[in-house]
Coordinates of N, CA, C and O in Angstrom, one line a residue:
M6 N 31.5 20.9 -16.4 CA 30.5 19.9 -15.6 C 30.8 18.4 -16.0 O 31.2 18.1 -17.2
K7 N 30.6 17.6 -14.9 CA 31.3 15.9 -15.4 C 30.5 15.4 -16.1 O 29.1 15.9 -16.3
R8 N 30.7 14.4 -16.8 CA 30.1 13.6 -17.9 C 28.9 13.0 -16.9 O 27.8 13.0 -17.5
S9 N 29.0 12.6 -16.0 CA 28.0 11.8 -15.1 C 27.1 12.8 -14.6 O 26.0 12.4 -14.7
E10 N 27.4 14.2 -14.4 CA 26.4 15.2 -13.9 C 25.5 15.5 -15.3 O 24.1 15.7 -14.9
R11 N 26.2 15.3 -16.3 CA 25.2 15.5 -17.7 C 24.1 14.6 -17.7 O 22.9 15.0 -18.2
I12 N 24.5 13.5 -17.8 CA 24.0 12.1 -17.9 C 22.6 12.1 -16.5 O 21.6 11.8 -17.0
Q13 N 23.2 12.4 -15.4 CA 22.2 12.7 -14.3 C 20.9 13.7 -14.6 O 20.1 13.2 -14.3
T14 N 21.5 14.6 -15.2 CA 20.4 15.6 -15.6 C 19.3 15.0 -16.7 O 18.2 15.1 -16.4
I15 N 19.9 14.1 -17.7 CA 19.0 13.5 -18.3 C 18.1 12.7 -17.5 O 17.2 12.2 -17.9
V16 N 18.6 11.7 -16.7 CA 18.0 10.8 -16.2 C 16.6 11.4 -15.1 O 15.8 11.1 -15.2
E17 N 17.2 12.4 -14.7 CA 16.3 13.2 -13.8 C 14.8 13.9 -14.6 O 14.0 13.6 -14.2
L18 N 15.3 14.1 -15.9 CA 14.2 14.8 -16.9 C 13.3 13.4 -17.4 O 12.1 13.4 -17.4
K19 N 14.0 12.3 -17.5 CA 13.4 11.0 -18.0 C 12.6 10.7 -16.7 O 11.3 10.0 -17.1
A20 N 13.0 10.5 -15.4 CA 12.3 10.2 -14.1 C 11.1 11.1 -14.3 O 9.8 10.8 -13.8
L21 N 11.3 12.5 -14.6 CA 10.1 13.3 -14.4 C 9.0 12.8 -15.5 O 7.8 13.0 -15.2
Q22 N 9.4 12.5 -16.8 CA 8.3 12.0 -17.6 C 7.9 11.0 -17.2 O 6.6 10.6 -17.3
E23 N 8.6 10.1 -16.7 CA 7.9 8.9 -16.4 C 7.2 8.9 -15.3 O 5.8 8.4 -15.2
Q24 N 7.3 9.8 -14.3 CA 6.3 9.9 -13.3 C 5.1 10.6 -13.8 O 3.9 10.4 -13.3
K25 N 5.2 11.6 -14.7 CA 3.8 12.1 -15.7 C 3.1 10.9 -16.1 O 1.8 10.8 -16.3
S26 N 3.8 10.0 -16.8 CA 3.2 9.1 -17.5 C 2.6 8.2 -16.4 O 1.2 8.0 -16.6
L27 N 3.3 7.7 -15.2 CA 2.4 7.0 -14.1 C 1.2 7.7 -13.5 O 0.4 7.0 -13.5
E28 N 1.2 9.1 -13.5 CA -0.3 10.0 -13.2 C -1.1 9.4 -14.2 O -2.2 9.6 -13.8
V29 N -0.9 9.7 -15.6 CA -1.8 9.7 -16.6 C -2.3 8.0 -16.2 O -3.4 7.9 -16.6
L30 N -1.5 7.2 -16.1 CA -1.9 5.8 -15.9 C -2.9 5.9 -14.9 O -4.0 5.0 -15.0
A31 N -2.6 6.3 -13.7 CA -3.7 6.3 -12.6 C -4.8 7.0 -12.9 O -5.8 6.6 -12.4
K32 N -4.9 8.1 -13.9 CA -6.2 8.6 -14.2 C -7.1 7.5 -15.3 O -8.0 7.6 -14.9
C33 N -6.3 6.9 -15.8 CA -6.9 5.9 -16.8 C -7.6 4.9 -15.9 O -8.4 4.2 -16.0
Q34 N -6.4 4.6 -15.0 CA -7.3 3.3 -14.2 C -8.6 3.6 -13.3 O -9.3 2.9 -13.4
Q35 N -8.4 5.0 -12.9 CA -9.7 5.3 -12.2 C -11.0 5.5 -13.0 O -11.9 5.6 -12.8
K36 N -10.7 6.2 -14.2 CA -11.6 6.2 -15.3 C -12.2 4.8 -15.5 O -13.6 4.5 -15.7
H37 N -11.4 3.6 -15.6 CA -11.9 2.4 -16.0 C -12.7 1.8 -14.7 O -13.7 1.3 -14.7
Q38 N -12.0 2.3 -13.5 CA -12.9 1.9 -12.3 C -14.2 2.7 -11.9 O -15.3 1.9 -11.7
D39 N -14.4 3.7 -12.7 CA -15.5 4.5 -12.6 C -16.6 3.8 -13.7 O -17.8 3.7 -13.0
A40 N -15.9 3.6 -14.5 CA -16.9 2.7 -15.6 C -17.4 1.5 -15.2 O -18.6 1.0 -15.3
L41 N -16.6 0.7 -14.6 CA -16.8 -0.6 -14.0 C -18.1 -0.4 -12.8 O -19.0 -1.0 -12.9
Q42 N -17.9 0.7 -12.2 CA -18.9 0.8 -11.1 C -20.4 1.4 -11.2 O -21.3 0.9 -11.1
Q43 N -20.3 2.2 -12.5 CA -21.5 2.6 -13.3 C -22.3 1.3 -13.8 O -23.2 1.3 -13.8
L44 N -21.2 0.5 -14.6 CA -22.0 -0.9 -15.2 C -22.5 -1.5 -14.1 O -23.6 -2.1 -14.4
E45 N -22.0 -1.6 -13.2 CA -22.5 -2.6 -12.0 C -23.8 -2.0 -11.4 O -24.7 -2.7 -11.3
H46 N -23.6 -0.7 -11.3 CA -24.9 0.1 -11.0 C -26.0 -0.3 -11.8 O -27.2 -0.4 -11.2
L47 N -25.9 0.0 -13.1 CA -26.9 -0.3 -14.2 C -27.4 -1.7 -14.2 O -28.7 -2.0 -14.2
Q48 N -26.7 -2.4 -13.8 CA -26.9 -4.0 -14.1 C -27.7 -4.3 -12.9 O -28.9 -4.8 -12.8
S49 N -27.5 -3.9 -11.8 CA -28.2 -3.9 -10.3 C -29.5 -3.3 -10.4 O -30.3 -4.0 -10.1
Y50 N -29.4 -2.0 -11.1 CA -30.9 -1.5 -11.2 C -31.6 -2.4 -12.0 O -33.1 -2.2 -11.6
R51 N -31.1 -2.7 -13.0 CA -32.1 -3.4 -14.1 C -32.6 -4.9 -13.5 O -33.8 -4.9 -13.5
R52 N -31.8 -5.4 -12.6 CA -32.4 -6.7 -11.7 C -33.5 -6.2 -10.8 O -34.3 -7.2 -10.8
E53 N -33.0 -5.2 -10.2 CA -34.3 -4.9 -9.1 C -35.4 -4.5 -9.7 O -36.4 -4.8 -9.3
Y54 N -35.5 -3.7 -11.2 CA -36.3 -3.3 -11.7 C -37.3 -4.5 -12.2 O -38.6 -4.6 -12.5
M55 N -36.7 -5.5 -12.6 CA -37.1 -6.8 -13.5 C -37.8 -7.3 -12.2 O -38.7 -8.2 -12.4
E56 N -37.1 -7.6 -11.2 CA -37.8 -8.2 -10.0 C -39.3 -7.4 -9.4 O -40.3 -8.3 -9.2
K57 N -39.0 -6.2 -9.1 CA -40.5 -5.3 -8.9 C -41.2 -5.6 -9.9 O -42.5 -5.8 -9.6
F58 N -41.0 -5.5 -11.1 CA -41.9 -5.7 -12.2 C -42.6 -7.2 -12.1 O -43.7 -7.1 -12.1
Q59 N -41.9 -8.3 -11.9 CA -42.2 -9.6 -12.1 C -43.3 -9.7 -10.6 O -44.2 -10.3 -10.9
S60 N -43.0 -9.3 -9.5 CA -43.7 -9.3 -8.5 C -44.9 -8.6 -8.6 O -46.0 -9.0 -8.2
N61 N -45.1 -7.5 -9.0 CA -46.3 -6.5 -9.7 C -47.0 -7.2 -10.4 O -48.2 -6.9 -10.6
S62 N -46.5 -7.7 -11.4 CA -47.3 -8.4 -12.7 C -48.0 -9.6 -12.3 O -48.6 -10.1 -13.1
S63 N -47.5 -10.4 -11.3 CA -48.5 -11.4 -10.8 C -49.9 -11.5 -10.7 O -50.5 -12.3 -11.1
G64 N -50.4 -10.2 -10.6 CA -51.8 -10.0 -10.5 C -52.2 -9.3 -11.9 O -53.6 -9.1 -12.0
G65 N -51.4 -9.5 -12.8 CA -51.9 -9.0 -14.3 C -51.7 -7.6 -14.2 O -51.6 -6.7 -13.3
M66 N -51.8 -7.0 -15.6 CA -51.4 -5.7 -15.7 C -51.7 -5.0 -17.4 O -52.0 -6.2 -17.9
G67 N -52.1 -3.9 -17.4 CA -52.6 -3.5 -18.6 C -51.3 -3.6 -19.9 O -50.2 -3.6 -19.6
V68 N -51.8 -3.2 -20.9 CA -50.8 -3.4 -22.1 C -50.2 -1.8 -22.0 O -48.8 -2.1 -22.4
K69 N -50.5 -0.9 -21.6 CA -49.7 0.6 -21.5 C -48.5 0.2 -20.7 O -47.6 0.6 -21.0
V70 N -48.8 -0.5 -19.3 CA -47.7 -0.6 -18.5 C -47.0 -1.6 -18.9 O -45.7 -1.3 -18.8
L71 N -47.3 -2.6 -19.5 CA -46.3 -3.6 -20.0 C -45.7 -2.8 -21.2 O -44.4 -3.2 -21.3
L72 N -46.1 -2.2 -22.1 CA -45.2 -1.5 -23.2 C -44.2 -0.4 -22.5 O -43.0 -0.3 -23.1
D73 N -44.6 0.1 -21.4 CA -43.9 1.2 -20.7 C -42.6 0.5 -20.3 O -41.5 0.8 -20.1
F74 N -42.9 -0.6 -19.7 CA -41.9 -1.5 -18.6 C -40.9 -1.9 -19.9 O -39.8 -1.8 -19.8
R75 N -41.6 -2.5 -21.0 CA -40.6 -2.8 -22.2 C -39.8 -2.0 -22.7 O -38.5 -2.3 -22.9
L76 N -40.3 -0.7 -23.0 CA -39.7 0.7 -23.4 C -38.2 0.9 -22.3 O -37.3 1.3 -22.9
F77 N -38.7 0.7 -21.0 CA -37.9 1.3 -20.4 C -36.7 0.2 -20.1 O -35.3 0.5 -19.9
I78 N -37.0 -1.1 -19.9 CA -35.9 -2.0 -20.3 C -35.1 -2.0 -21.4 O -33.8 -2.2 -21.2
D79 N -35.5 -1.7 -22.5 CA -34.6 -1.3 -23.5 C -33.9 -0.4 -23.4 O -32.7 -0.7 -23.9
K80 N -34.2 0.7 -22.8 CA -33.5 1.7 -22.6 C -32.2 1.4 -21.6 O -31.1 1.9 -21.7
L81 N -32.6 0.7 -20.8 CA -31.6 0.4 -19.7 C -30.7 -0.5 -20.4 O -29.2 -0.6 -20.1
D82 N -31.1 -1.6 -21.2 CA -30.3 -2.4 -22.0 C -29.1 -1.7 -22.9 O -27.9 -1.8 -23.0
Q83 N -29.9 -0.5 -23.4 CA -28.8 0.3 -24.3 C -28.0 0.9 -23.3 O -26.7 1.1 -23.9
A84 N -28.5 1.3 -22.3 CA -27.2 2.0 -21.4 C -26.2 1.2 -20.8 O -25.0 1.4 -20.8
I85 N -26.5 0.1 -20.6 CA -25.9 -1.1 -20.1 C -24.6 -1.7 -21.3 O -23.4 -1.5 -21.2
A86 N -25.3 -1.6 -22.6 CA -24.5 -2.0 -23.9 C -23.2 -0.7 -24.3 O -22.3 -1.1 -24.1
G87 N -24.0 0.5 -23.8 CA -22.8 1.8 -23.8 C -22.0 1.8 -22.8 O -20.9 2.1 -23.1
Q88 N -22.3 1.3 -21.9 CA -21.4 1.1 -20.9 C -20.4 0.2 -20.8 O -19.0 0.4 -20.3
I89 N -20.6 -1.0 -21.2 CA -19.7 -2.1 -21.5 C -18.8 -1.4 -22.8 O -17.6 -1.8 -22.5
K90 N -19.2 -0.9 -23.6 CA -18.5 -0.2 -24.8 C -17.4 0.6 -24.1 O -16.0 0.5 -24.3
L91 N -18.0 1.5 -23.4 CA -17.2 2.6 -22.6 C -16.2 1.8 -21.7 O -14.8 2.2 -21.5
L92 N -16.5 0.9 -20.6 CA -15.5 -0.4 -20.2 C -14.3 -0.7 -21.1 O -13.4 -0.7 -20.2
Q93 N -14.5 -1.1 -22.0 CA -13.8 -1.8 -23.1 C -12.9 -0.7 -23.5 O -11.6 -0.8 -23.5
E94 N -13.2 0.3 -23.8 CA -12.4 1.4 -24.1 C -11.2 1.9 -23.2 O -10.3 2.0 -23.3
T95 N -11.9 2.1 -22.0 CA -11.2 2.2 -20.8 C -9.9 1.5 -20.5 O -8.8 1.6 -20.1
E96 N -10.3 0.2 -20.7 CA -9.5 -0.9 -20.3 C -8.2 -1.0 -21.5 O -7.3 -1.1 -21.0
Q97 N -8.6 -0.6 -22.6 CA -7.6 -0.6 -23.9 C -6.6 0.6 -23.5 O -5.6 0.7 -23.5
D98 N -7.4 1.8 -23.0 CA -6.6 3.0 -22.8 C -5.7 2.4 -21.6 O -4.6 2.9 -21.4
V99 N -6.1 1.8 -20.5 CA -5.2 1.4 -19.4 C -4.2 0.8 -19.8 O -3.1 0.8 -19.4
M100 N -4.4 -0.3 -20.6 CA -3.0 -1.3 -21.2 C -2.3 -0.3 -22.0 O -1.0 -0.6 -21.9
Q101 N -2.8 0.5 -22.8 CA -1.9 1.4 -23.7 C -1.1 2.1 -22.8 O 0.2 2.4 -23.0
Q102 N -1.8 2.7 -21.8 CA -1.0 3.6 -21.1 C 0.1 2.9 -20.4 O 1.3 3.6 -19.8
R103 N -0.3 1.6 -19.7 CA 0.5 1.0 -19.1 C 2.1 0.5 -19.7 O 3.1 0.6 -19.5
K104 N 1.7 0.2 -20.9 CA 2.9 0.0 -21.9 C 3.8 1.2 -22.1 O 5.0 1.1 -21.9
V105 N 3.0 2.5 -22.5 CA 3.9 3.8 -22.5 C 4.7 3.9 -21.2 O 6.0 4.0 -21.1
W106 N 4.1 3.8 -20.0 CA 4.7 3.7 -18.8 C 5.8 2.9 -18.4 O 7.0 3.3 -18.3
E107 N 5.6 1.7 -18.8 CA 6.7 0.5 -18.7 C 8.0 0.7 -19.5 O 9.1 0.6 -19.0
G108 N 7.8 1.2 -20.8 CA 8.7 1.5 -21.5 C 9.5 2.7 -21.3 O 10.9 2.9 -21.1
M109 N 8.8 3.9 -20.5 CA 9.6 5.0 -20.0 C 10.4 4.3 -18.7 O 11.4 5.0 -18.5
H110 N 9.7 3.5 -17.9 CA 10.4 2.9 -16.7 C 11.7 2.3 -17.1 O 12.7 2.6 -16.4
Q111 N 11.5 1.5 -18.3 CA 12.9 0.6 -18.4 C 13.9 1.7 -19.3 O 15.3 1.4 -18.6
H112 N 13.3 2.6 -20.0 CA 14.6 3.5 -20.4 C 15.2 4.3 -19.1 O 16.5 4.6 -19.2
T113 N 14.5 5.0 -18.1 CA 15.2 5.4 -17.0 C 16.1 4.6 -16.3 O 17.0 5.1 -16.0
K114 N 15.6 3.5 -16.1 CA 16.2 2.4 -15.4 C 17.5 2.4 -16.0 O 18.7 2.3 -15.6
S115 N 17.6 2.2 -17.4 CA 18.7 1.8 -18.3 C 19.8 3.2 -18.2 O 20.8 2.9 -18.3
L116 N 19.1 4.1 -18.4 CA 20.0 5.5 -18.2 C 20.6 5.5 -16.7 O 21.6 6.0 -16.7
Q117 N 19.8 5.0 -15.8 CA 20.1 5.1 -14.6 C 21.6 4.3 -14.3 O 22.5 4.6 -13.8
K118 N 21.4 3.1 -14.9 CA 22.7 2.1 -14.9 C 23.8 2.6 -15.5 O 25.1 2.5 -15.0
V119 N 23.5 3.2 -16.7 CA 24.7 4.1 -17.6 C 25.4 4.9 -16.5 O 26.4 5.1 -16.7
C120 N 24.4 5.9 -15.8 CA 24.9 6.8 -15.3 C 25.7 6.5 -14.1 O 27.0 6.8 -13.7
D121 N 25.2 5.1 -13.4 CA 26.0 4.7 -12.2 C 27.3 4.1 -12.7 O 28.4 4.3 -11.9
G122 N 27.2 3.3 -13.8 CA 28.7 2.9 -14.4 C 29.5 4.0 -14.6 O 31.1 4.0 -14.2
I123 N 29.1 5.4 -15.0 CA 30.0 6.4 -15.5 C 30.4 6.9 -14.0 O 31.6 7.4 -13.9
V124 N 29.7 7.1 -13.0 CA 30.1 7.8 -11.8 C 31.0 6.7 -11.2 O 32.1 7.1 -10.8
A125 N 31.0 5.3 -11.0 CA 32.0 4.5 -10.8 C 33.3 4.6 -11.2 O 34.3 4.6 -10.6
E126 N 33.1 4.7 -12.8 CA 34.2 4.9 -13.3 C 35.1 6.3 -13.1 O 35.9 6.3 -13.0
E127 N 34.3 7.6 -13.1 CA 34.7 8.5 -12.5 C 35.7 8.7 -11.2 O 36.6 8.9 -11.0
N128 N 34.8 7.9 -10.2 CA 35.1 7.5 -9.0 C 36.6 6.8 -8.9 O 37.4 7.1 -8.3
Q129 N 36.7 5.5 -9.8 CA 37.7 4.9 -9.8 C 39.0 5.8 -10.7 O 40.1 5.8 -9.9
M130 N 38.8 6.7 -11.6 CA 39.7 7.4 -12.0 C 40.2 8.7 -10.6 O 41.3 8.8 -10.5
Q131 N 39.2 9.0 -10.1 CA 39.7 10.2 -9.0 C 40.5 9.1 -8.0 O 41.6 9.7 -7.5
H132 N 40.0 8.0 -7.6 CA 41.0 7.4 -6.7 C 42.4 7.1 -7.1 O 43.2 7.2 -6.2
K133 N 42.4 6.7 -8.5 CA 43.8 6.6 -9.2 C 44.6 7.9 -8.8 O 45.8 7.7 -8.6
R134 N 43.9 8.8 -9.4 CA 44.7 10.1 -9.3 C 45.3 10.4 -7.8 O 46.1 10.9 -7.7
E135 N 44.2 10.3 -6.8 CA 44.7 10.7 -5.6 C 45.7 9.5 -5.0 O 46.5 10.0 -4.3
Q136 N 45.5 8.3 -5.5 CA 46.5 7.4 -5.2 C 48.0 7.8 -5.6 O 49.1 7.8 -4.8
A137 N 47.9 8.5 -7.0 CA 49.1 8.6 -7.8 C 49.6 9.8 -7.1 O 51.2 9.9 -6.7
E138 N 49.0 10.8 -6.4 CA 49.4 11.8 -5.9 C 50.0 11.7 -4.5 O 51.1 12.2 -4.0
S139 N 49.1 10.8 -3.8 CA 50.1 10.4 -2.3 C 51.2 9.4 -2.6 O 51.8 9.4 -1.7
D140 N 51.5 8.9 -3.7 CA 52.8 8.0 -4.0 C 53.5 9.1 -4.3 O 55.0 8.5 -4.0
R141 N 53.5 10.1 -4.5 CA 54.9 11.0 -4.7 C 55.4 11.4 -3.8 O 55.4 11.5 -2.5

């Protein structure tokens, strides 16, 4: 087996690992996007609920209704805070996985350049041998 073939096998293995890392990155990005959409949904729901409450409260309301409203808004605020934390965590996961993928990508590119150089060297040596044989 030629040296270039051995190195090409390593390049292919690294490319496969890089591809798997890219798939993990895509999943992390999807989780981040889902968390962002959920946060936007919670914030939108809170705004709509506040607007509805304010329009209904113009005529006055009882203490129990006001306390229930306040309790519900507090729960929504807690859910929003939890979702913001989750969003930050998924963002960190995306950044970390992107760094992992970029490192693998650079490593694969470097190995491919080495392999290309070895192939060129082998081709040049083969050409010299063929030239020497034809000169005889």
